[in-house]
Short mmCIF file of C-alpha atoms and ligand atoms in Angstrom, two decimals:
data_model
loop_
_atom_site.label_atom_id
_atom_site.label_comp_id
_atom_site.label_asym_id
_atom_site.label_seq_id
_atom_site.Cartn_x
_atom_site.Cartn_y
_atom_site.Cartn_z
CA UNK L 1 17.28 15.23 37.29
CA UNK L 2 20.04 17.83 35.85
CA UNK L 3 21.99 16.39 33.16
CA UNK L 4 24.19 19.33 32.62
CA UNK L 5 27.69 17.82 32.20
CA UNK L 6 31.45 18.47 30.33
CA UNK L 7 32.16 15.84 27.77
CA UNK L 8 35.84 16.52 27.66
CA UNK L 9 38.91 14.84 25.72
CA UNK L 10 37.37 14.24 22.64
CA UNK L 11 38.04 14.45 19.12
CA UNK L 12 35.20 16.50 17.58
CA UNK L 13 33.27 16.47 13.88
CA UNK L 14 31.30 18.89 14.58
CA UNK L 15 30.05 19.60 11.13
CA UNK L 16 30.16 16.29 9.92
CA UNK L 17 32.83 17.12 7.36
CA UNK L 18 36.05 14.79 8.33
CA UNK L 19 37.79 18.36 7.23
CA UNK L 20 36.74 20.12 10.15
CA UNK L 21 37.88 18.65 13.20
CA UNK L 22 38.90 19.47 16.41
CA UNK L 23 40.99 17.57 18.94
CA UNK L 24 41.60 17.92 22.47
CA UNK L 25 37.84 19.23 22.38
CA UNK L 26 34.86 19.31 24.56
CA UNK L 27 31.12 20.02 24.67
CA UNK L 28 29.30 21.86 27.92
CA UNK L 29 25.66 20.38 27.68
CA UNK L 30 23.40 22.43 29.90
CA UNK L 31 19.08 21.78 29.31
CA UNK L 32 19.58 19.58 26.51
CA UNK L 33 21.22 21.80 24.26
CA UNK L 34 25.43 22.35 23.40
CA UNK L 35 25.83 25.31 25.63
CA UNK L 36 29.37 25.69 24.26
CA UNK L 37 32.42 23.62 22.34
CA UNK L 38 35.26 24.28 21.35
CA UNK L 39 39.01 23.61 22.59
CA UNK L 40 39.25 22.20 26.53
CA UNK L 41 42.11 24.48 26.76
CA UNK L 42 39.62 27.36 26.07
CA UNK L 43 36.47 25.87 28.44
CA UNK L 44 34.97 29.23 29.92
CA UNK L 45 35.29 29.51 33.58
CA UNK L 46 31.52 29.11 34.56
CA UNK L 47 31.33 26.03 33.56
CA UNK L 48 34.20 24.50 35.03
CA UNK L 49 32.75 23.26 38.34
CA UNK L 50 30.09 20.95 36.20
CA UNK L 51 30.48 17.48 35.91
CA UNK L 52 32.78 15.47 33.67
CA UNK L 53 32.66 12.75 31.08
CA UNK L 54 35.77 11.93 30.00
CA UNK L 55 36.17 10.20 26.48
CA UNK L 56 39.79 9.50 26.24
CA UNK L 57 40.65 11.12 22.69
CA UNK L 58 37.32 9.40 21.24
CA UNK L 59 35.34 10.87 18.38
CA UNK L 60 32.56 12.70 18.48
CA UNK L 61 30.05 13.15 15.77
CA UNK L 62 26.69 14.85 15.18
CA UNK L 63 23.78 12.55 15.58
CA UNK L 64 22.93 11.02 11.86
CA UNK L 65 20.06 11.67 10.02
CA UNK L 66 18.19 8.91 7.96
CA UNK L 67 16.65 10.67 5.24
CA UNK L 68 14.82 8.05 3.11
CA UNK L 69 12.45 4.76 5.16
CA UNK L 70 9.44 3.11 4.97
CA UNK L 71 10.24 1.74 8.07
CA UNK L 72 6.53 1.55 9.37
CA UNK L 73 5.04 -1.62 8.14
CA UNK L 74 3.86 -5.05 9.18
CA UNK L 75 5.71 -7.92 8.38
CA UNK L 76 8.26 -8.55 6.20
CA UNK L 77 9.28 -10.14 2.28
CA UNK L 78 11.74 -12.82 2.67
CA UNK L 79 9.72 -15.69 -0.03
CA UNK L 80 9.86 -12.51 -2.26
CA UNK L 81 13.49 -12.20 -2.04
CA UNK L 82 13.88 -16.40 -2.72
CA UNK L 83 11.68 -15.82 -5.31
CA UNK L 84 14.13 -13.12 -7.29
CA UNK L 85 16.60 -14.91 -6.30
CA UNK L 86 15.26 -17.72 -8.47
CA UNK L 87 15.11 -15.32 -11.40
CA UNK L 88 12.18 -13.41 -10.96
CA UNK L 89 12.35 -9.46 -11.36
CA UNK L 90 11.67 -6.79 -8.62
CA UNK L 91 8.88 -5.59 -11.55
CA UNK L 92 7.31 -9.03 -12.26
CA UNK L 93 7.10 -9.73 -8.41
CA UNK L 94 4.97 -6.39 -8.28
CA UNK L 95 3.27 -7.16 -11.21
CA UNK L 96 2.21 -10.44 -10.27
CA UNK L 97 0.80 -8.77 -7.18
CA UNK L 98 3.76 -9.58 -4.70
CA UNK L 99 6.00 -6.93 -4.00
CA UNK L 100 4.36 -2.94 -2.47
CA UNK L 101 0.72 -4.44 -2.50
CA UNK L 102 2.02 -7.44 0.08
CA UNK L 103 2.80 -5.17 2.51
CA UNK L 104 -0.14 -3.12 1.88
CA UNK L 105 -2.18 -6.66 2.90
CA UNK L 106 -0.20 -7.32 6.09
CA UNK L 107 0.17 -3.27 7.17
CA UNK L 108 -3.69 -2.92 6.61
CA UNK L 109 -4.10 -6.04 8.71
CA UNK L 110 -1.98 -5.41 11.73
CA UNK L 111 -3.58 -3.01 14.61
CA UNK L 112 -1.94 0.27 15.35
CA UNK L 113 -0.03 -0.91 18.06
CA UNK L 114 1.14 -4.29 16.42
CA UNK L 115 2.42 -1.89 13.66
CA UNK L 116 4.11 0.12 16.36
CA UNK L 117 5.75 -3.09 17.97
CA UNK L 118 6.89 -4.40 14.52
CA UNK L 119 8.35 -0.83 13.62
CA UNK L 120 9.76 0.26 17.27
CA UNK L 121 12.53 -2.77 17.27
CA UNK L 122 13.38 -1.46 13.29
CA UNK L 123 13.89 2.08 14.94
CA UNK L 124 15.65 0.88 17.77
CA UNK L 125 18.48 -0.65 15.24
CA UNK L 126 18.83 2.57 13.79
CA UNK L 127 18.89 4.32 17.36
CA UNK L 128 21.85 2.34 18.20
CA UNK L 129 23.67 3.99 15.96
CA UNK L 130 23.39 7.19 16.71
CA UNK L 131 20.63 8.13 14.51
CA UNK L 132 18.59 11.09 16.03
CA UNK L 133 16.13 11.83 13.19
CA UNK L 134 14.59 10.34 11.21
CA UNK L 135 12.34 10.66 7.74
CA UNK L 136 9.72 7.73 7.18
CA UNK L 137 6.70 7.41 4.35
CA UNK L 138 3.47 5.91 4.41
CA UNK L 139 2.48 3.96 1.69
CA UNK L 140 1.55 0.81 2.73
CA UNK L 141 -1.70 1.41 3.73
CA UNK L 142 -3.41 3.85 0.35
CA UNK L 143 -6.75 3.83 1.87
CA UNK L 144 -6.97 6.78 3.93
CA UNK L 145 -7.85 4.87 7.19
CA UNK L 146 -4.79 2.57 6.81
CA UNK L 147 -2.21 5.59 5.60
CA UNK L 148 -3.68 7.64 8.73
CA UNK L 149 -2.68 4.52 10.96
CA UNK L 150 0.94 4.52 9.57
CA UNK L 151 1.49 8.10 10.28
CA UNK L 152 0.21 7.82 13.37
CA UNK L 153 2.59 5.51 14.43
CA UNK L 154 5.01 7.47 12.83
CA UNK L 155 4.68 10.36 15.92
CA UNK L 156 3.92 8.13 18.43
CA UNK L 157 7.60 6.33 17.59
CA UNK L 158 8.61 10.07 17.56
CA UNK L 159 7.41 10.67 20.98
CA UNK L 160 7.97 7.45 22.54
CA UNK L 161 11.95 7.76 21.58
CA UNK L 162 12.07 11.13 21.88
CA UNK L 163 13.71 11.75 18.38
CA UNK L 164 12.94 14.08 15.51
CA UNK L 165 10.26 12.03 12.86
CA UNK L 166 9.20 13.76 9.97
CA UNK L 167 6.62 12.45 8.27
CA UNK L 168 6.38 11.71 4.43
CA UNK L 169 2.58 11.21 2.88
CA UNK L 170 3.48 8.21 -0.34
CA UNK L 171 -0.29 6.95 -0.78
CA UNK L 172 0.80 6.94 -4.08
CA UNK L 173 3.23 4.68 -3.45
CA UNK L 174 1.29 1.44 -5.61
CA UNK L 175 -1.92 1.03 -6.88
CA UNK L 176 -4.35 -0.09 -4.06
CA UNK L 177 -6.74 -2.84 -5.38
CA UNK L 178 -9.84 -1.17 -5.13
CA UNK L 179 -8.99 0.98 -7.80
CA UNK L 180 -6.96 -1.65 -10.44
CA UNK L 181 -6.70 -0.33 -13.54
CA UNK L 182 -8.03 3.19 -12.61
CA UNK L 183 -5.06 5.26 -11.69
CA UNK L 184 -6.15 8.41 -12.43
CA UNK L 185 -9.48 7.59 -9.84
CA UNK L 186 -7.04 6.67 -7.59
CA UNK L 187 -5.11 10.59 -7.59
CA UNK L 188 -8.00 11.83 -7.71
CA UNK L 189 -9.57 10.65 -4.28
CA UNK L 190 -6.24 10.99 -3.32
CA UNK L 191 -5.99 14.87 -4.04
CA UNK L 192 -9.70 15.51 -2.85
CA UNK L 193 -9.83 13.58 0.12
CA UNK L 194 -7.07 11.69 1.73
CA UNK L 195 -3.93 14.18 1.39
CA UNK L 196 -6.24 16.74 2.73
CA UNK L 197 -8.20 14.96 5.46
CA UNK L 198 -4.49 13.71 6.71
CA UNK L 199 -2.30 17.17 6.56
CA UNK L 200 -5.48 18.22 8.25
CA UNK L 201 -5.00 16.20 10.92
CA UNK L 202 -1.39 17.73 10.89
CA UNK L 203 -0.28 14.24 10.11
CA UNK L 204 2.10 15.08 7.32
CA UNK L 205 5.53 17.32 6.86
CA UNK L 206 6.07 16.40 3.49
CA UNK L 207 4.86 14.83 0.45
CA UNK L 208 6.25 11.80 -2.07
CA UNK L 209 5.27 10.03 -5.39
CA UNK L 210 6.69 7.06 -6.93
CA UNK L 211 7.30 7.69 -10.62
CA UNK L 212 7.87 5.16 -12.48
CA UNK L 213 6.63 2.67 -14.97
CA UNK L 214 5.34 0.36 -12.23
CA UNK L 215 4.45 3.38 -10.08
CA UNK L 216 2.59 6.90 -10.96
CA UNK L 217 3.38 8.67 -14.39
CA UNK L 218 4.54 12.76 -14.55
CA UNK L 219 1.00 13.53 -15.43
CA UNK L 220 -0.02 11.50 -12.34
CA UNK L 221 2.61 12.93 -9.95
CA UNK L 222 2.16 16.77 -10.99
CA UNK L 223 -1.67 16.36 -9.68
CA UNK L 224 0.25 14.77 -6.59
CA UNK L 225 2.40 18.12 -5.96
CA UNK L 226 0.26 20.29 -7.09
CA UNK L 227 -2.33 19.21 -4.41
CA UNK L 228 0.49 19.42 -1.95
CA UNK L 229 1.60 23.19 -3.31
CA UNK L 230 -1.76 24.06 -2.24
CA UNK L 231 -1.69 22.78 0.69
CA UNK L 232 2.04 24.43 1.75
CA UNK L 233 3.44 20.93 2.05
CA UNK L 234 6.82 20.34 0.66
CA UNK L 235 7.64 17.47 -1.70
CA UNK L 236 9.94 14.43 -2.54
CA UNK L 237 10.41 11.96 -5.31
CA UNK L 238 11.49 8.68 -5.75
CA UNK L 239 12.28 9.02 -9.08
CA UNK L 240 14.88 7.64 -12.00
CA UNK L 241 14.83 4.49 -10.10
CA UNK L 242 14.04 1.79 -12.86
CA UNK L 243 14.18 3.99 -15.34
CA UNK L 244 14.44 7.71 -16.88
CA UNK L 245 10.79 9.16 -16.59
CA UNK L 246 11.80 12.72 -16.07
CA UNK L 247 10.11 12.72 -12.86
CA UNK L 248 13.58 14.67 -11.17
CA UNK L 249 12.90 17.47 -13.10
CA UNK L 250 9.30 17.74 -12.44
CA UNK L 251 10.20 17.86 -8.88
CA UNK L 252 13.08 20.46 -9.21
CA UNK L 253 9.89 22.23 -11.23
CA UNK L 254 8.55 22.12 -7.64
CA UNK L 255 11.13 23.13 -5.64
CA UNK L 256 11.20 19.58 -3.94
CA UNK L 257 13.45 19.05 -1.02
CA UNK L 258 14.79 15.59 -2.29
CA UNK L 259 14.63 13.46 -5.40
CA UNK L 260 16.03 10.41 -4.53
CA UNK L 261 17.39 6.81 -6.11
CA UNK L 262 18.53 8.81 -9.34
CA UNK L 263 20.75 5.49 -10.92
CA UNK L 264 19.24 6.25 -14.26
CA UNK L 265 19.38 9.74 -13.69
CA UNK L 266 20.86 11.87 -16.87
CA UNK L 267 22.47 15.13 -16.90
CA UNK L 268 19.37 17.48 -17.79
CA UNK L 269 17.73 15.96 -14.55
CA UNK L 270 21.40 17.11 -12.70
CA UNK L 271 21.16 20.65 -13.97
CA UNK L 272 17.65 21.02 -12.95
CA UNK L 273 18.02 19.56 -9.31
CA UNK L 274 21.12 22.01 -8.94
CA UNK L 275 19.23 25.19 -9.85
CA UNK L 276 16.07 24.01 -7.66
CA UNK L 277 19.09 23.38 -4.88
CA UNK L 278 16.95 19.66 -4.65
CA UNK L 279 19.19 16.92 -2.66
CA UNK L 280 20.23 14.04 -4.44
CA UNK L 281 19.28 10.69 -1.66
CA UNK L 282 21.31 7.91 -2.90
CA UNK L 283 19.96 4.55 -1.58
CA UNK L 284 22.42 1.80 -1.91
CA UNK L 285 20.86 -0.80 0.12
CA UNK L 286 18.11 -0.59 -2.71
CA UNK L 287 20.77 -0.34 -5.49
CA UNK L 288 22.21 -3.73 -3.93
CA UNK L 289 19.53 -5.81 -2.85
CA UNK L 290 17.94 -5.77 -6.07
CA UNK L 291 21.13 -6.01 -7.55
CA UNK L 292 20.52 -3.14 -9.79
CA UNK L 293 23.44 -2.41 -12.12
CA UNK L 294 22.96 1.25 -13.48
CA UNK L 295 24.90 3.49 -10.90
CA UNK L 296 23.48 6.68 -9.95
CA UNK L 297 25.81 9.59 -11.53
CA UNK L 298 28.26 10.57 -9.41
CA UNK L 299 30.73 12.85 -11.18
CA UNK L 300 27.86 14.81 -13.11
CA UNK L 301 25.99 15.13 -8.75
CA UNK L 302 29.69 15.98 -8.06
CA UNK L 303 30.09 18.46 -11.24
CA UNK L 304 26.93 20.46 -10.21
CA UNK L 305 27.75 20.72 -6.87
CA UNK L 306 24.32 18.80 -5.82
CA UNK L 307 24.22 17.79 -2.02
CA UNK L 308 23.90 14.34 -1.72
CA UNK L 309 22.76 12.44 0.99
CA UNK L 310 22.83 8.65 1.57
CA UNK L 311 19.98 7.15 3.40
CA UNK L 312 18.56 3.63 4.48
CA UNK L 313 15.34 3.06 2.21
CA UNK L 314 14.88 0.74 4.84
CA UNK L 315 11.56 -1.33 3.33
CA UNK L 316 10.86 -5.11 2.98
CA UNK L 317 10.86 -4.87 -0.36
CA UNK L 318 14.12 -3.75 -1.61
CA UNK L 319 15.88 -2.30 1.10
CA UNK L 320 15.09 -4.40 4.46
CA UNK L 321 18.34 -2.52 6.00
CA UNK L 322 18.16 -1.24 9.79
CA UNK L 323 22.12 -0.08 9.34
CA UNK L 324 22.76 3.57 8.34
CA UNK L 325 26.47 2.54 8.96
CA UNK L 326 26.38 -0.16 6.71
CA UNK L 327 24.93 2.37 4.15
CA UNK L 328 27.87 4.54 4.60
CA UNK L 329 29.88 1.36 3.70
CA UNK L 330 27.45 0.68 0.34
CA UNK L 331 27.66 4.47 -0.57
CA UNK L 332 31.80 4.45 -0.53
CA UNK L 333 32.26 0.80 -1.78
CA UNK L 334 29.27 0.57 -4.57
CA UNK L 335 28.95 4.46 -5.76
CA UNK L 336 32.28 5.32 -4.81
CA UNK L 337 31.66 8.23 -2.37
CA UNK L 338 34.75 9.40 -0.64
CA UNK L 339 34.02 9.03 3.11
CA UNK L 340 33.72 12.81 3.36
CA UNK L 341 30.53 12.56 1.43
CA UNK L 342 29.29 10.43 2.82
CA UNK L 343 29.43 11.74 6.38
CA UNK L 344 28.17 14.77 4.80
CA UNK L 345 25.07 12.44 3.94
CA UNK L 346 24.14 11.57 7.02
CA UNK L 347 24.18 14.60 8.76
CA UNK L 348 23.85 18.36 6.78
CA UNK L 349 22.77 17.14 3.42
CA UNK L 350 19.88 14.78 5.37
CA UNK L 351 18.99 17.35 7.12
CA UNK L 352 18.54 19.63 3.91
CA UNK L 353 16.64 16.78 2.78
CA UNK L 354 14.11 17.09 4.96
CA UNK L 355 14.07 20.77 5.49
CA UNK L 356 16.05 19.87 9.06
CA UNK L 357 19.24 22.17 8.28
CA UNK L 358 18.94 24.99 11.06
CA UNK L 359 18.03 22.49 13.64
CA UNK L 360 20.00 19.13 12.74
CA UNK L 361 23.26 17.73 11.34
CA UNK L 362 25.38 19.97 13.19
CA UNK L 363 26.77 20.48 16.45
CA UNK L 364 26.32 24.23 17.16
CA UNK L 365 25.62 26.51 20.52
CA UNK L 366 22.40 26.48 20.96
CA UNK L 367 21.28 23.40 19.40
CA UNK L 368 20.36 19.93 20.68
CA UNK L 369 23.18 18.29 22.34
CA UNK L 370 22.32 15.14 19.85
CA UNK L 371 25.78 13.38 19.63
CA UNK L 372 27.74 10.39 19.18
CA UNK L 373 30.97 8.96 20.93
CA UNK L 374 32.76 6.54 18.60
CA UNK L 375 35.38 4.17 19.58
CA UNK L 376 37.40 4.78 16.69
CA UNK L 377 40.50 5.73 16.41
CA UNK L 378 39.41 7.98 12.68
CA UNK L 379 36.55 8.56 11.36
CA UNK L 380 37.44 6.63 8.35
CA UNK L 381 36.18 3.87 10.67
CA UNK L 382 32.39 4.77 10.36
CA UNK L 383 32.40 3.44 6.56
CA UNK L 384 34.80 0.71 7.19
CA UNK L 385 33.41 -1.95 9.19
CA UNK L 386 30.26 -4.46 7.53
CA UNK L 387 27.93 -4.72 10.09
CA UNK L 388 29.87 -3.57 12.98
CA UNK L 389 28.43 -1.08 15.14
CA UNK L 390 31.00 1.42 17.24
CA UNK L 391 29.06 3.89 18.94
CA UNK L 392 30.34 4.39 22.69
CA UNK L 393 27.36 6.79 23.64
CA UNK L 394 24.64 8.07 22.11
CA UNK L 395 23.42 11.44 23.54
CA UNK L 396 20.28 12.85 22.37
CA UNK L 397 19.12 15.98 24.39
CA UNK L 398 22.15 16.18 26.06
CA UNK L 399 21.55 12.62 28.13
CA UNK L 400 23.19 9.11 27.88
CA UNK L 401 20.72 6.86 26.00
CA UNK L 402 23.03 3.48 25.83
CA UNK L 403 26.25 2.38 26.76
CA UNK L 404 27.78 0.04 25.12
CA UNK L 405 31.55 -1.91 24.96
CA UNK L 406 34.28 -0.37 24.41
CA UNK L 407 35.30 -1.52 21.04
CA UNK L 408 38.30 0.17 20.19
O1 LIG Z 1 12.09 2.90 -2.16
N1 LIG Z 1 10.18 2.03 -4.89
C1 LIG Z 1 9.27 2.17 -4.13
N2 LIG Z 1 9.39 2.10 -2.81
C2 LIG Z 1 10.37 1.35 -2.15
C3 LIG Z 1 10.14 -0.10 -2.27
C4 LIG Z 1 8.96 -0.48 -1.52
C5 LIG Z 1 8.66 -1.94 -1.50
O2 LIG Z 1 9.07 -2.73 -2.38
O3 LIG Z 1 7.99 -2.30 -0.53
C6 LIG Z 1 11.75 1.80 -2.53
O4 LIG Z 1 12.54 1.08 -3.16
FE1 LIG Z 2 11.99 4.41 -0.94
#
């Protein structure tokens, strides 16, 4: 069926930057892709005679891009969460053995297609929102058999939505409990056999590490990226999340696309990720729902002109979030982000997070016709509402995926 079609009267972000707008816009969609936007007043004749959506004067926005999940994993950490609520620390849960390795127990349990069940109605949250691509890590699986599943389901999600997925390897994510006490045995079957055996199997875009005291140390993580520099995969970091380990600049030392979390980030680890032109992801679901008080630093990100993007994290452990608009609200109310940037983090500097920039986060001729129709009457609106969801339509290759009220 041809879904070629005018989307007329519409107010259009087409950049994601609330600073570039255009009103009394439309978009021609012809095979998927924006065959042309721009003023209605100025629609080129040819396409005149196609059909018409009209959107009475809503906005229109690139589809967002959620940079930063674990979103593939089997069951979920809610006696975890009553038990820091009752005073115990994110770091004692995981050093008791709660926390990462819990999920490692249920995700190594579940069948492929339980996993891809659990994960689907996650995706489908984020889906409703206009997400059209998005990033998500293994890591709950660090045997290779288990971390092959998770990726696995990783494309099939891809497929079976037809969205962008790129996937992350993080099987050093935790220490799996066949190798307790033996990190450096761990990275090293990790380097030999499972990151190459799985980018092998062409099941992995990029690479991650978790640095930090309860994670892998630098020593650790260089093996980690160097493995992946030899292999021509690009690499991430969750790093400065707990504390300062100087994992950011290791990664800026690798050109990584992302270091991400950053709260106890300091300026030397700024100045490296702006010469390495590394994206700063800034996670405030995480921030929040382990009630972390150390806020990432903003003006120094802001004085180095780093990109920063603001993603999900969506995990059981510290981030069980399925809202990327709610994370727009968390980004502007918690780290203070005007609403500009934080736009901007959902749809260029995501997709320069995961080396998505000339394909994603921007509506341009040529590209996918992956948009959103807002009811809102600014886009101020996006970041405003807790746990409200206004997306009209959400196109993704130029056809209507969902419908929904009118809520404007
Ligand atoms: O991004 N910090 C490591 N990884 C996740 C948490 C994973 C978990 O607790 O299951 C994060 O916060
Ligand atoms: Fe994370």
């Amino acid at each position: 069926m041809n879904h070629d079609a005018i989307w007329q009267n519409l107010h259009l972000c087409p950049a994601g930057d609330i600073n570039e707008t255009l009103t009394e816009a439309a978009i021609v969609v012809r095979d998927g892709k924006v065959a042309w936007l721009g003023q209605q007043a100025a629609l080129p004749a040819e396409y005149r005679k196609l059909p018409r959506h009209d959107m009475a004067g809503r906005w229109v926005t690139p589809g967002f891009i959620d940079c930063h999940t674990h979103l593939v994993y089997a069951g979920q950490r809610a006696d975890e969460f009553a038990l820091r609520l009752a005073g115990a620390s994110y770091e004692e849960v995981a050093r008791a053995g709660g926390g990462i390795l819990s999920s490692v127990r249920a995700t190594r349990a579940a069948s492929e297609d339980e996993l891809f069940r659990q994960s689907a109605s996650r995706l489908e949250d984020l889906l409703a929102e206009g997400v059209s691509a998005v990033e998500i890590k293994s890591g709950y699986g660090l045997d290779l058999a288990s971390e092959a599943k998770m990726l696995r389901v990783v494309r099939r999600l891809g497929q079976h939505y037809g969205i962008t997925v790129r996937t992350t390897f993080l099987g050093a994510h935790a220490l799996p409990p066949e190798y307790a006490n033996k990190p450096d045995d761990y990275i090293g079957h990790l380097c030999q056999t499972m990151l190459p055996a799985l980018a092998g199997e062409g099941l992995v875009d990029a690479v991650d590490v978790f640095c930090e005291k309860i994670g892998f140390n630098l020593a650790q993580t260089e093996r980690v990226f160097a493995t992946a520099q030899g292999l021509g995969l690009p690499v991430k970091l969750h790093a400065e999340q707990l504390s300062n380990l100087g994992g950011t600049a290791l990664a800026a030392r690798y050109k990584a696309l992302s270091a991400d979390h950053l709260e106890f980030l300091d300026e030397a680890g700024v100045a490296a990720m702006a010469a390495s032109e590394t994206v700063a992801v800034l996670l405030p679901g995480a921030y929040y729902f382990i009630r972390e008080t150390q806020l990432p630093p903003l003006a120094l990100l802001r004085q180095y002109e780093v990109p920063i993007a603001i993603a999900t994290d969506s995990n059981p452990g510290t981030s069980p979030a399925t809202s990327l608009l709610l994370m727009l609200n968390m980004a502007c109310t918690l780290f203070r982000l005007t609403v500009r940037e934080a736009l901007l983090g959902v749809t260029q500097h995501a997709a320069k997070a995961l080396a998505l920039q000339d394909s994603h986060g921007l509506l341009a001729v040529g590209r996918s016709a992956d948009f959103t129709v807002w009811s809102v009457a600014s886009l101020s609106e996006l970041a405003y509402w807790l746990g409200r969801n206004p997306a009209y339509q959400v196109v993704r290759q130029g056809r209507i995926q969902t419908r929904q009220k009118d809520t404007a």
